[in-house]
PDB file of C-alpha atoms and ligand atoms in Angstrom:
ATOM      1  CA  UNK A   1     -15.972  28.975  82.708  1.00 94.00           C
ATOM      2  CA  UNK A   2     -17.020  25.335  83.194  1.00 96.00           C
ATOM      3  CA  UNK A   3     -15.982  22.744  80.675  1.00 97.00           C
ATOM      4  CA  UNK A   4     -15.653  19.042  80.116  1.00 98.00           C
ATOM      5  CA  UNK A   5     -13.904  17.074  77.403  1.00 98.00           C
ATOM      6  CA  UNK A   6     -14.441  13.347  77.068  1.00 98.00           C
ATOM      7  CA  UNK A   7     -12.627  11.207  74.490  1.00 97.00           C
ATOM      8  CA  UNK A   8     -12.319   7.535  73.547  1.00 95.00           C
ATOM      9  CA  UNK A   9      -9.762   5.503  71.603  1.00 94.00           C
ATOM     10  CA  UNK A  10     -12.178   3.018  70.025  1.00 93.00           C
ATOM     11  CA  UNK A  11     -13.981  -0.097  71.183  1.00 91.00           C
ATOM     12  CA  UNK A  12     -12.368  -3.486  70.627  1.00 81.00           C
ATOM     13  CA  UNK A  13     -12.939  -7.104  71.425  1.00 63.00           C
ATOM     14  CA  UNK A  14     -13.344  -7.810  75.104  1.00 59.00           C
ATOM     15  CA  UNK A  15     -10.052  -8.361  76.898  1.00 58.00           C
ATOM     16  CA  UNK A  16      -7.789  -6.665  74.365  1.00 62.00           C
ATOM     17  CA  UNK A  17      -5.096  -4.519  75.848  1.00 62.00           C
ATOM     18  CA  UNK A  18      -6.258  -0.930  76.110  1.00 72.00           C
ATOM     19  CA  UNK A  19      -4.196   1.941  74.825  1.00 74.00           C
ATOM     20  CA  UNK A  20      -3.072   4.344  77.524  1.00 82.00           C
ATOM     21  CA  UNK A  21      -5.343   7.322  76.991  1.00 87.00           C
ATOM     22  CA  UNK A  22      -4.121   9.343  79.945  1.00 85.00           C
ATOM     23  CA  UNK A  23      -3.280  12.922  79.170  1.00 92.00           C
ATOM     24  CA  UNK A  24      -5.155  13.127  75.873  1.00 95.00           C
ATOM     25  CA  UNK A  25      -8.081  15.053  77.361  1.00 97.00           C
ATOM     26  CA  UNK A  26      -6.010  17.371  79.554  1.00 96.00           C
ATOM     27  CA  UNK A  27      -3.676  18.203  76.658  1.00 97.00           C
ATOM     28  CA  UNK A  28      -6.661  18.970  74.418  1.00 98.00           C
ATOM     29  CA  UNK A  29      -8.962  21.059  76.616  1.00 97.00           C
ATOM     30  CA  UNK A  30      -9.951  24.452  75.241  1.00 98.00           C
ATOM     31  CA  UNK A  31     -12.523  27.088  76.073  1.00 97.00           C
ATOM     32  CA  UNK A  32     -13.902  26.587  72.553  1.00 98.00           C
ATOM     33  CA  UNK A  33     -15.546  23.110  72.606  1.00 98.00           C
ATOM     34  CA  UNK A  34     -14.956  22.670  68.855  1.00 98.00           C
ATOM     35  CA  UNK A  35     -11.235  23.307  69.286  1.00 98.00           C
ATOM     36  CA  UNK A  36     -11.164  20.893  72.235  1.00 98.00           C
ATOM     37  CA  UNK A  37     -12.678  17.966  70.307  1.00 98.00           C
ATOM     38  CA  UNK A  38     -10.476  18.684  67.271  1.00 98.00           C
ATOM     39  CA  UNK A  39      -7.346  18.816  69.463  1.00 98.00           C
ATOM     40  CA  UNK A  40      -8.201  15.446  71.015  1.00 98.00           C
ATOM     41  CA  UNK A  41      -9.020  13.731  67.730  1.00 98.00           C
ATOM     42  CA  UNK A  42      -5.907  15.143  66.005  1.00 98.00           C
ATOM     43  CA  UNK A  43      -3.749  13.801  68.875  1.00 97.00           C
ATOM     44  CA  UNK A  44      -5.256  10.346  68.381  1.00 96.00           C
ATOM     45  CA  UNK A  45      -5.090  10.535  64.560  1.00 97.00           C
ATOM     46  CA  UNK A  46      -1.360  11.245  64.905  1.00 96.00           C
ATOM     47  CA  UNK A  47      -0.822   8.337  67.292  1.00 93.00           C
ATOM     48  CA  UNK A  48      -0.285   5.069  65.357  1.00 91.00           C
ATOM     49  CA  UNK A  49      -1.810   3.006  68.177  1.00 89.00           C
ATOM     50  CA  UNK A  50      -5.262   4.185  67.112  1.00 91.00           C
ATOM     51  CA  UNK A  51      -7.260   3.238  64.027  1.00 92.00           C
ATOM     52  CA  UNK A  52      -7.626   6.765  62.638  1.00 95.00           C
ATOM     53  CA  UNK A  53      -5.295   8.949  60.592  1.00 96.00           C
ATOM     54  CA  UNK A  54      -1.791   7.466  60.983  1.00 95.00           C
ATOM     55  CA  UNK A  55      -2.425   3.866  62.041  1.00 91.00           C
ATOM     56  CA  UNK A  56      -5.651   3.410  60.073  1.00 93.00           C
ATOM     57  CA  UNK A  57      -6.345  -0.176  59.044  1.00 91.00           C
ATOM     58  CA  UNK A  58      -6.133  -1.261  55.416  1.00 91.00           C
ATOM     59  CA  UNK A  59      -9.009  -2.336  53.219  1.00 90.00           C
ATOM     60  CA  UNK A  60      -9.123  -5.743  51.533  1.00 86.00           C
ATOM     61  CA  UNK A  61      -7.395  -4.258  48.441  1.00 89.00           C
ATOM     62  CA  UNK A  62      -4.577  -2.824  50.581  1.00 90.00           C
ATOM     63  CA  UNK A  63      -5.701   0.804  50.378  1.00 93.00           C
ATOM     64  CA  UNK A  64      -6.337   3.101  53.332  1.00 95.00           C
ATOM     65  CA  UNK A  65      -9.514   5.170  53.181  1.00 97.00           C
ATOM     66  CA  UNK A  66     -10.643   7.187  56.160  1.00 97.00           C
ATOM     67  CA  UNK A  67     -13.894   8.768  57.354  1.00 98.00           C
ATOM     68  CA  UNK A  68     -14.172  11.695  59.757  1.00 98.00           C
ATOM     69  CA  UNK A  69     -16.885  14.041  60.954  1.00 98.00           C
ATOM     70  CA  UNK A  70     -17.338  17.047  63.166  1.00 98.00           C
ATOM     71  CA  UNK A  71     -20.455  18.748  64.475  1.00 98.00           C
ATOM     72  CA  UNK A  72     -21.688  21.657  66.561  1.00 98.00           C
ATOM     73  CA  UNK A  73     -25.399  22.377  67.020  1.00 98.00           C
ATOM     74  CA  UNK A  74     -26.945  23.006  63.597  1.00 98.00           C
ATOM     75  CA  UNK A  75     -23.687  22.365  61.697  1.00 98.00           C
ATOM     76  CA  UNK A  76     -22.044  19.209  60.384  1.00 98.00           C
ATOM     77  CA  UNK A  77     -19.094  18.374  58.159  1.00 98.00           C
ATOM     78  CA  UNK A  78     -17.639  15.069  57.026  1.00 98.00           C
ATOM     79  CA  UNK A  79     -15.153  13.468  54.683  1.00 98.00           C
ATOM     80  CA  UNK A  80     -15.902  10.010  53.345  1.00 98.00           C
ATOM     81  CA  UNK A  81     -13.230   7.602  52.141  1.00 98.00           C
ATOM     82  CA  UNK A  82     -10.569  10.277  52.026  1.00 98.00           C
ATOM     83  CA  UNK A  83      -6.994   9.130  51.280  1.00 98.00           C
ATOM     84  CA  UNK A  84      -3.471  10.396  51.841  1.00 97.00           C
ATOM     85  CA  UNK A  85      -4.132  13.198  54.320  1.00 98.00           C
ATOM     86  CA  UNK A  86      -2.712  13.337  57.842  1.00 98.00           C
ATOM     87  CA  UNK A  87      -5.755  14.625  59.687  1.00 98.00           C
ATOM     88  CA  UNK A  88      -9.108  13.795  58.107  1.00 98.00           C
ATOM     89  CA  UNK A  89     -10.950  15.454  61.016  1.00 98.00           C
ATOM     90  CA  UNK A  90      -9.491  18.854  60.077  1.00 98.00           C
ATOM     91  CA  UNK A  91     -10.687  18.442  56.501  1.00 98.00           C
ATOM     92  CA  UNK A  92     -14.134  17.517  57.888  1.00 98.00           C
ATOM     93  CA  UNK A  93     -14.030  20.743  59.940  1.00 98.00           C
ATOM     94  CA  UNK A  94     -13.257  22.657  56.733  1.00 98.00           C
ATOM     95  CA  UNK A  95     -16.175  20.987  54.952  1.00 98.00           C
ATOM     96  CA  UNK A  96     -18.394  22.248  57.774  1.00 98.00           C
ATOM     97  CA  UNK A  97     -16.958  25.750  57.915  1.00 98.00           C
ATOM     98  CA  UNK A  98     -15.961  26.518  54.326  1.00 98.00           C
ATOM     99  CA  UNK A  99     -18.489  24.773  52.074  1.00 98.00           C
ATOM    100  CA  UNK A 100     -22.281  24.703  51.763  1.00 98.00           C
ATOM    101  CA  UNK A 101     -22.149  20.878  52.035  1.00 98.00           C
ATOM    102  CA  UNK A 102     -22.284  18.390  54.875  1.00 98.00           C
ATOM    103  CA  UNK A 103     -19.965  15.786  53.336  1.00 98.00           C
ATOM    104  CA  UNK A 104     -17.449  15.348  50.529  1.00 98.00           C
ATOM    105  CA  UNK A 105     -16.378  11.880  49.417  1.00 98.00           C
ATOM    106  CA  UNK A 106     -13.477  10.156  47.694  1.00 97.00           C
ATOM    107  CA  UNK A 107     -11.382  12.121  45.222  1.00 97.00           C
ATOM    108  CA  UNK A 108     -13.565  15.182  45.829  1.00 98.00           C
ATOM    109  CA  UNK A 109     -12.414  15.243  49.437  1.00 98.00           C
ATOM    110  CA  UNK A 110      -8.768  14.759  48.477  1.00 98.00           C
ATOM    111  CA  UNK A 111      -8.927  17.570  45.896  1.00 98.00           C
ATOM    112  CA  UNK A 112     -10.642  19.844  48.417  1.00 98.00           C
ATOM    113  CA  UNK A 113      -7.939  19.105  50.988  1.00 98.00           C
ATOM    114  CA  UNK A 114      -5.104  19.757  48.535  1.00 98.00           C
ATOM    115  CA  UNK A 115      -6.618  23.088  47.462  1.00 98.00           C
ATOM    116  CA  UNK A 116      -6.691  24.112  51.111  1.00 98.00           C
ATOM    117  CA  UNK A 117      -3.020  23.198  51.434  1.00 98.00           C
ATOM    118  CA  UNK A 118      -3.156  19.786  53.107  1.00 98.00           C
ATOM    119  CA  UNK A 119      -0.040  18.006  51.798  1.00 98.00           C
ATOM    120  CA  UNK A 120       0.149  14.460  50.478  1.00 98.00           C
ATOM    121  CA  UNK A 121       0.637  12.093  53.436  1.00 97.00           C
ATOM    122  CA  UNK A 122       0.843   8.313  53.673  1.00 94.00           C
ATOM    123  CA  UNK A 123      -0.931   7.121  56.862  1.00 94.00           C
ATOM    124  CA  UNK A 124       0.313   3.543  56.464  1.00 90.00           C
ATOM    125  CA  UNK A 125       2.213   1.949  59.351  1.00 90.00           C
ATOM    126  CA  UNK A 126       4.075  -1.316  59.870  1.00 89.00           C
ATOM    127  CA  UNK A 127       1.353  -2.347  62.316  1.00 86.00           C
ATOM    128  CA  UNK A 128      -1.370  -1.797  59.686  1.00 87.00           C
ATOM    129  CA  UNK A 129       0.686  -3.703  57.111  1.00 88.00           C
ATOM    130  CA  UNK A 130       1.165  -6.662  59.458  1.00 86.00           C
ATOM    131  CA  UNK A 131      -2.534  -6.704  60.343  1.00 82.00           C
ATOM    132  CA  UNK A 132      -3.339  -6.613  56.626  1.00 83.00           C
ATOM    133  CA  UNK A 133      -1.066  -9.578  55.881  1.00 85.00           C
ATOM    134  CA  UNK A 134      -2.724 -11.582  58.678  1.00 79.00           C
ATOM    135  CA  UNK A 135      -6.170 -10.687  57.380  1.00 76.00           C
ATOM    136  CA  UNK A 136      -5.309 -11.691  53.808  1.00 78.00           C
ATOM    137  CA  UNK A 137      -3.854 -15.030  54.836  1.00 76.00           C
ATOM    138  CA  UNK A 138      -6.948 -15.674  56.976  1.00 71.00           C
ATOM    139  CA  UNK A 139      -9.215 -14.813  54.063  1.00 68.00           C
ATOM    140  CA  UNK A 140      -7.400 -17.316  51.869  1.00 69.00           C
ATOM    141  CA  UNK A 141      -7.802 -20.135  54.351  1.00 66.00           C
ATOM    142  CA  UNK A 142     -11.395 -21.063  53.557  1.00 59.00           C
ATOM    143  CA  UNK A 143     -13.874 -20.842  50.701  1.00 57.00           C
ATOM    144  CA  UNK A 144     -15.903 -17.696  50.100  1.00 56.00           C
ATOM    145  CA  UNK A 145     -18.787 -18.551  52.433  1.00 56.00           C
ATOM    146  CA  UNK A 146     -16.408 -19.066  55.310  1.00 60.00           C
ATOM    147  CA  UNK A 147     -14.381 -15.872  54.893  1.00 56.00           C
ATOM    148  CA  UNK A 148     -15.875 -13.757  57.577  1.00 65.00           C
ATOM    149  CA  UNK A 149     -16.469 -16.574  60.032  1.00 70.00           C
ATOM    150  CA  UNK A 150     -12.760 -17.454  59.811  1.00 66.00           C
ATOM    151  CA  UNK A 151     -11.881 -13.876  60.701  1.00 63.00           C
ATOM    152  CA  UNK A 152     -14.380 -13.874  63.561  1.00 63.00           C
ATOM    153  CA  UNK A 153     -12.960 -17.139  64.867  1.00 66.00           C
ATOM    154  CA  UNK A 154      -9.409 -15.772  64.748  1.00 62.00           C
ATOM    155  CA  UNK A 155     -10.523 -12.679  66.651  1.00 60.00           C
ATOM    156  CA  UNK A 156     -12.283 -14.702  69.338  1.00 59.00           C
ATOM    157  CA  UNK A 157      -9.190 -16.919  69.693  1.00 58.00           C
ATOM    158  CA  UNK A 158      -7.035 -13.814  70.069  1.00 56.00           C
ATOM    159  CA  UNK A 159      -4.954 -14.717  66.975  1.00 57.00           C
ATOM    160  CA  UNK A 160      -5.633 -11.321  65.418  1.00 57.00           C
ATOM    161  CA  UNK A 161      -6.998  -8.108  66.879  1.00 57.00           C
ATOM    162  CA  UNK A 162     -10.667  -7.490  66.423  1.00 57.00           C
ATOM    163  CA  UNK A 163     -11.896  -4.216  65.077  1.00 53.00           C
ATOM    164  CA  UNK A 164     -11.022  -1.427  67.450  1.00 59.00           C
ATOM    165  CA  UNK A 165     -11.868   1.605  65.626  1.00 72.00           C
ATOM    166  CA  UNK A 166     -12.893   5.189  65.503  1.00 88.00           C
ATOM    167  CA  UNK A 167     -11.483   7.749  67.856  1.00 95.00           C
ATOM    168  CA  UNK A 168     -13.916  10.357  69.114  1.00 97.00           C
ATOM    169  CA  UNK A 169     -14.444  13.267  71.465  1.00 98.00           C
ATOM    170  CA  UNK A 170     -17.323  15.299  72.881  1.00 98.00           C
ATOM    171  CA  UNK A 171     -17.110  18.554  74.782  1.00 98.00           C
ATOM    172  CA  UNK A 172     -19.357  20.992  76.616  1.00 98.00           C
ATOM    173  CA  UNK A 173     -18.096  24.433  77.641  1.00 98.00           C
ATOM    174  CA  UNK A 174     -20.544  26.782  79.360  1.00 97.00           C
ATOM    175  CA  UNK A 175     -23.463  24.906  77.787  1.00 97.00           C
ATOM    176  CA  UNK A 176     -22.008  24.889  74.255  1.00 98.00           C
ATOM    177  CA  UNK A 177     -21.383  21.500  72.624  1.00 98.00           C
ATOM    178  CA  UNK A 178     -19.136  19.961  69.967  1.00 98.00           C
ATOM    179  CA  UNK A 179     -18.362  16.444  68.753  1.00 98.00           C
ATOM    180  CA  UNK A 180     -15.745  14.903  66.449  1.00 98.00           C
ATOM    181  CA  UNK A 181     -14.938  11.402  65.179  1.00 98.00           C
ATOM    182  CA  UNK A 182     -12.365   9.820  62.879  1.00 98.00           C
ATOM    183  CA  UNK A 183     -11.728   6.265  61.682  1.00 97.00           C
ATOM    184  CA  UNK A 184      -9.848   4.000  59.312  1.00 95.00           C
ATOM    185  CA  UNK A 185     -12.984   1.813  59.278  1.00 92.00           C
ATOM    186  CA  UNK A 186     -13.870  -1.649  60.579  1.00 85.00           C
ATOM    187  CA  UNK A 187     -11.686  -4.381  59.095  1.00 79.00           C
ATOM    188  CA  UNK A 188     -12.239  -6.472  56.994  1.00 80.00           C
ATOM    189  CA  UNK A 189     -13.984  -4.164  54.529  1.00 84.00           C
ATOM    190  CA  UNK A 190     -14.193  -3.456  50.818  1.00 88.00           C
ATOM    191  CA  UNK A 191     -12.705  -0.371  49.204  1.00 93.00           C
ATOM    192  CA  UNK A 192     -15.419   2.289  49.122  1.00 95.00           C
ATOM    193  CA  UNK A 193     -17.295   0.893  52.119  1.00 94.00           C
ATOM    194  CA  UNK A 194     -18.797   3.624  54.337  1.00 96.00           C
ATOM    195  CA  UNK A 195     -19.393   3.166  58.066  1.00 95.00           C
ATOM    196  CA  UNK A 196     -21.257   5.154  60.702  1.00 97.00           C
ATOM    197  CA  UNK A 197     -18.746   7.967  61.228  1.00 98.00           C
ATOM    198  CA  UNK A 198     -19.759  10.355  58.412  1.00 98.00           C
ATOM    199  CA  UNK A 199     -23.514   9.691  58.773  1.00 98.00           C
ATOM    200  CA  UNK A 200     -25.401  12.302  60.807  1.00 98.00           C
ATOM    201  CA  UNK A 201     -27.087  10.662  63.793  1.00 98.00           C
ATOM    202  CA  UNK A 202     -25.318   7.311  63.309  1.00 98.00           C
ATOM    203  CA  UNK A 203     -21.763   7.690  64.635  1.00 98.00           C
ATOM    204  CA  UNK A 204     -22.106  11.310  65.742  1.00 98.00           C
ATOM    205  CA  UNK A 205     -24.798  13.750  66.810  1.00 98.00           C
ATOM    206  CA  UNK A 206     -24.518  17.173  68.393  1.00 98.00           C
ATOM    207  CA  UNK A 207     -27.386  19.514  69.272  1.00 98.00           C
ATOM    208  CA  UNK A 208     -28.383  22.144  71.817  1.00 98.00           C
ATOM    209  CA  UNK A 209     -28.930  19.450  74.487  1.00 98.00           C
ATOM    210  CA  UNK A 210     -25.741  17.448  74.135  1.00 98.00           C
ATOM    211  CA  UNK A 211     -23.129  15.656  72.057  1.00 98.00           C
ATOM    212  CA  UNK A 212     -22.807  11.927  71.399  1.00 98.00           C
ATOM    213  CA  UNK A 213     -20.247   9.876  69.433  1.00 98.00           C
ATOM    214  CA  UNK A 214     -20.025   6.138  68.821  1.00 97.00           C
ATOM    215  CA  UNK A 215     -17.424   3.505  68.012  1.00 95.00           C
ATOM    216  CA  UNK A 216     -17.837  -0.080  66.851  1.00 92.00           C
ATOM    217  CA  UNK A 217     -19.332  -1.909  63.911  1.00 90.00           C
ATOM    218  CA  UNK A 218     -20.439   0.923  61.676  1.00 92.00           C
ATOM    219  CA  UNK A 219     -23.124  -0.975  59.814  1.00 92.00           C
ATOM    220  CA  UNK A 220     -24.901  -1.933  63.049  1.00 93.00           C
ATOM    221  CA  UNK A 221     -24.521   1.536  64.559  1.00 95.00           C
ATOM    222  CA  UNK A 222     -25.904   3.173  61.408  1.00 97.00           C
ATOM    223  CA  UNK A 223     -28.883   0.807  61.118  1.00 96.00           C
ATOM    224  CA  UNK A 224     -29.905   1.815  64.639  1.00 97.00           C
ATOM    225  CA  UNK A 225     -29.092   5.544  64.233  1.00 98.00           C
ATOM    226  CA  UNK A 226     -27.397   5.055  67.583  1.00 98.00           C
ATOM    227  CA  UNK A 227     -26.206   8.572  68.417  1.00 98.00           C
ATOM    228  CA  UNK A 228     -29.458  10.290  67.468  1.00 98.00           C
ATOM    229  CA  UNK A 229     -31.454   7.766  69.483  1.00 98.00           C
ATOM    230  CA  UNK A 230     -29.333   8.548  72.526  1.00 98.00           C
ATOM    231  CA  UNK A 231     -29.571  12.296  71.889  1.00 98.00           C
ATOM    232  CA  UNK A 232     -33.366  12.156  71.668  1.00 98.00           C
ATOM    233  CA  UNK A 233     -33.543  10.499  75.074  1.00 98.00           C
ATOM    234  CA  UNK A 234     -31.366  13.090  76.862  1.00 98.00           C
ATOM    235  CA  UNK A 235     -33.155  14.358  79.966  1.00 97.00           C
ATOM    236  CA  UNK A 236     -35.714  11.538  80.045  1.00 98.00           C
ATOM    237  CA  UNK A 237     -33.580   9.305  82.312  1.00 97.00           C
ATOM    238  CA  UNK A 238     -30.098   9.378  83.832  1.00 98.00           C
ATOM    239  CA  UNK A 239     -27.555   9.498  80.989  1.00 98.00           C
ATOM    240  CA  UNK A 240     -25.708   6.358  82.073  1.00 98.00           C
ATOM    241  CA  UNK A 241     -28.931   4.340  81.988  1.00 98.00           C
ATOM    242  CA  UNK A 242     -29.712   5.621  78.478  1.00 98.00           C
ATOM    243  CA  UNK A 243     -26.223   4.699  77.256  1.00 98.00           C
ATOM    244  CA  UNK A 244     -26.415   1.249  78.828  1.00 98.00           C
ATOM    245  CA  UNK A 245     -29.852   0.510  77.343  1.00 98.00           C
ATOM    246  CA  UNK A 246     -28.875   1.655  73.862  1.00 98.00           C
ATOM    247  CA  UNK A 247     -25.706  -0.471  73.935  1.00 97.00           C
ATOM    248  CA  UNK A 248     -27.804  -3.415  75.111  1.00 96.00           C
ATOM    249  CA  UNK A 249     -30.027  -2.811  72.060  1.00 96.00           C
ATOM    250  CA  UNK A 250     -26.960  -3.568  69.927  1.00 94.00           C
ATOM    251  CA  UNK A 251     -27.567  -7.268  70.727  1.00 90.00           C
ATOM    252  CA  UNK A 252     -23.894  -7.988  71.233  1.00 87.00           C
ATOM    253  CA  UNK A 253     -22.716  -6.223  68.069  1.00 88.00           C
ATOM    254  CA  UNK A 254     -19.524  -4.428  69.071  1.00 88.00           C
ATOM    255  CA  UNK A 255     -20.241  -0.809  70.069  1.00 93.00           C
ATOM    256  CA  UNK A 256     -19.346   1.921  72.506  1.00 95.00           C
ATOM    257  CA  UNK A 257     -20.550   5.472  73.104  1.00 98.00           C
ATOM    258  CA  UNK A 258     -19.501   8.589  74.965  1.00 98.00           C
ATOM    259  CA  UNK A 259     -21.856  11.504  75.611  1.00 98.00           C
ATOM    260  CA  UNK A 260     -22.070  14.829  77.355  1.00 98.00           C
ATOM    261  CA  UNK A 261     -25.131  16.878  78.306  1.00 98.00           C
ATOM    262  CA  UNK A 262     -25.503  20.169  80.186  1.00 96.00           C
ATOM    263  CA  UNK A 263     -25.456  18.299  83.514  1.00 96.00           C
ATOM    264  CA  UNK A 264     -23.995  14.819  82.905  1.00 98.00           C
ATOM    265  CA  UNK A 265     -21.391  12.907  80.996  1.00 98.00           C
ATOM    266  CA  UNK A 266     -20.891   9.208  80.535  1.00 98.00           C
ATOM    267  CA  UNK A 267     -19.681   6.294  78.470  1.00 98.00           C
ATOM    268  CA  UNK A 268     -20.642   2.676  77.932  1.00 97.00           C
ATOM    269  CA  UNK A 269     -19.484  -0.144  75.667  1.00 95.00           C
ATOM    270  CA  UNK A 270     -19.897  -3.869  75.170  1.00 92.00           C
ATOM    271  CA  UNK A 271     -16.157  -4.330  74.514  1.00 88.00           C
ATOM    272  CA  UNK A 272     -12.919  -2.840  75.772  1.00 88.00           C
ATOM    273  CA  UNK A 273     -12.864   0.923  75.258  1.00 92.00           C
ATOM    274  CA  UNK A 274     -10.238   3.377  76.454  1.00 92.00           C
ATOM    275  CA  UNK A 275     -11.741   6.642  77.731  1.00 95.00           C
ATOM    276  CA  UNK A 276     -10.176   9.805  79.094  1.00 96.00           C
ATOM    277  CA  UNK A 277     -11.842  12.942  80.440  1.00 97.00           C
ATOM    278  CA  UNK A 278     -10.912  16.329  81.792  1.00 96.00           C
ATOM    279  CA  UNK A 279     -12.992  18.920  83.613  1.00 96.00           C
ATOM    280  CA  UNK A 280     -11.892  22.526  83.529  1.00 95.00           C
TER     281      UNK A 280
HETATM  282  N1  LIG B   1     -17.062   2.635  63.422  1.00 89.32           N
HETATM  283  C1  LIG B   1     -16.241   2.771  62.330  1.00 89.32           C
HETATM  284  C2  LIG B   1     -16.658   2.070  61.146  1.00 89.32           C
HETATM  285  O1  LIG B   1     -17.392   1.087  61.225  1.00 89.32           O
HETATM  286  O2  LIG B   1     -16.289   2.470  60.072  1.00 89.32           O
END
């Protein structure tokens, strides 16, 4: 058996302190690539340092809504704006494996999870609450037109953390691929806002030739269909060159990607991104 598991803890503003990712990949490896990516994403969802599951950032109204997706060639499952579950990525797996759908959103996702036995769980943390308070006071500082530029300025001055979001993993075992992603979203954002994670080809794509997941500003990633674009280019050039060119196409909008093919694996980002990998 030959396998590789590659995972990331989210891209953030350049220079931010990176989370220690070491051990996540080796603890998660599995001869089933789907199990491997789920293991890795669950570990990161349960770790409050990451913006996914426990530790997810809050929306402008103070709620926590999470997106997650999982894919193997020909199959896809996602939850959109799910609330009060511990591991959104496992519910996304159940959407893929137990329903005829590719995605379930909002209260539909919560009801589905409860019927499958996922208990009520509050993913809020003190860190998320403090970040929320800082965001709200920043939003109140200027008039409406200035809201987002104030936030951007605070991020660039290092007063608050920029968006570092979306944990993800890709795996290839004996030529079989899987991918999984999970996020609390990219702050600041409205309740109900949907990013790239649950959109096929945007924040995740997995086919017979490889698996790709993204992290960063969901709107920009989705507009470019980033993961599908990378997937379509697999084999045409060295993987690292493809990843670098596609991140350069983001024109400075925060983004990172990890990918695995039958013969290569790689990652690239235009901000700080923690990555861990394990070959087995
Ligand atoms: N990349 C995560 C999001 O924008 O929601």
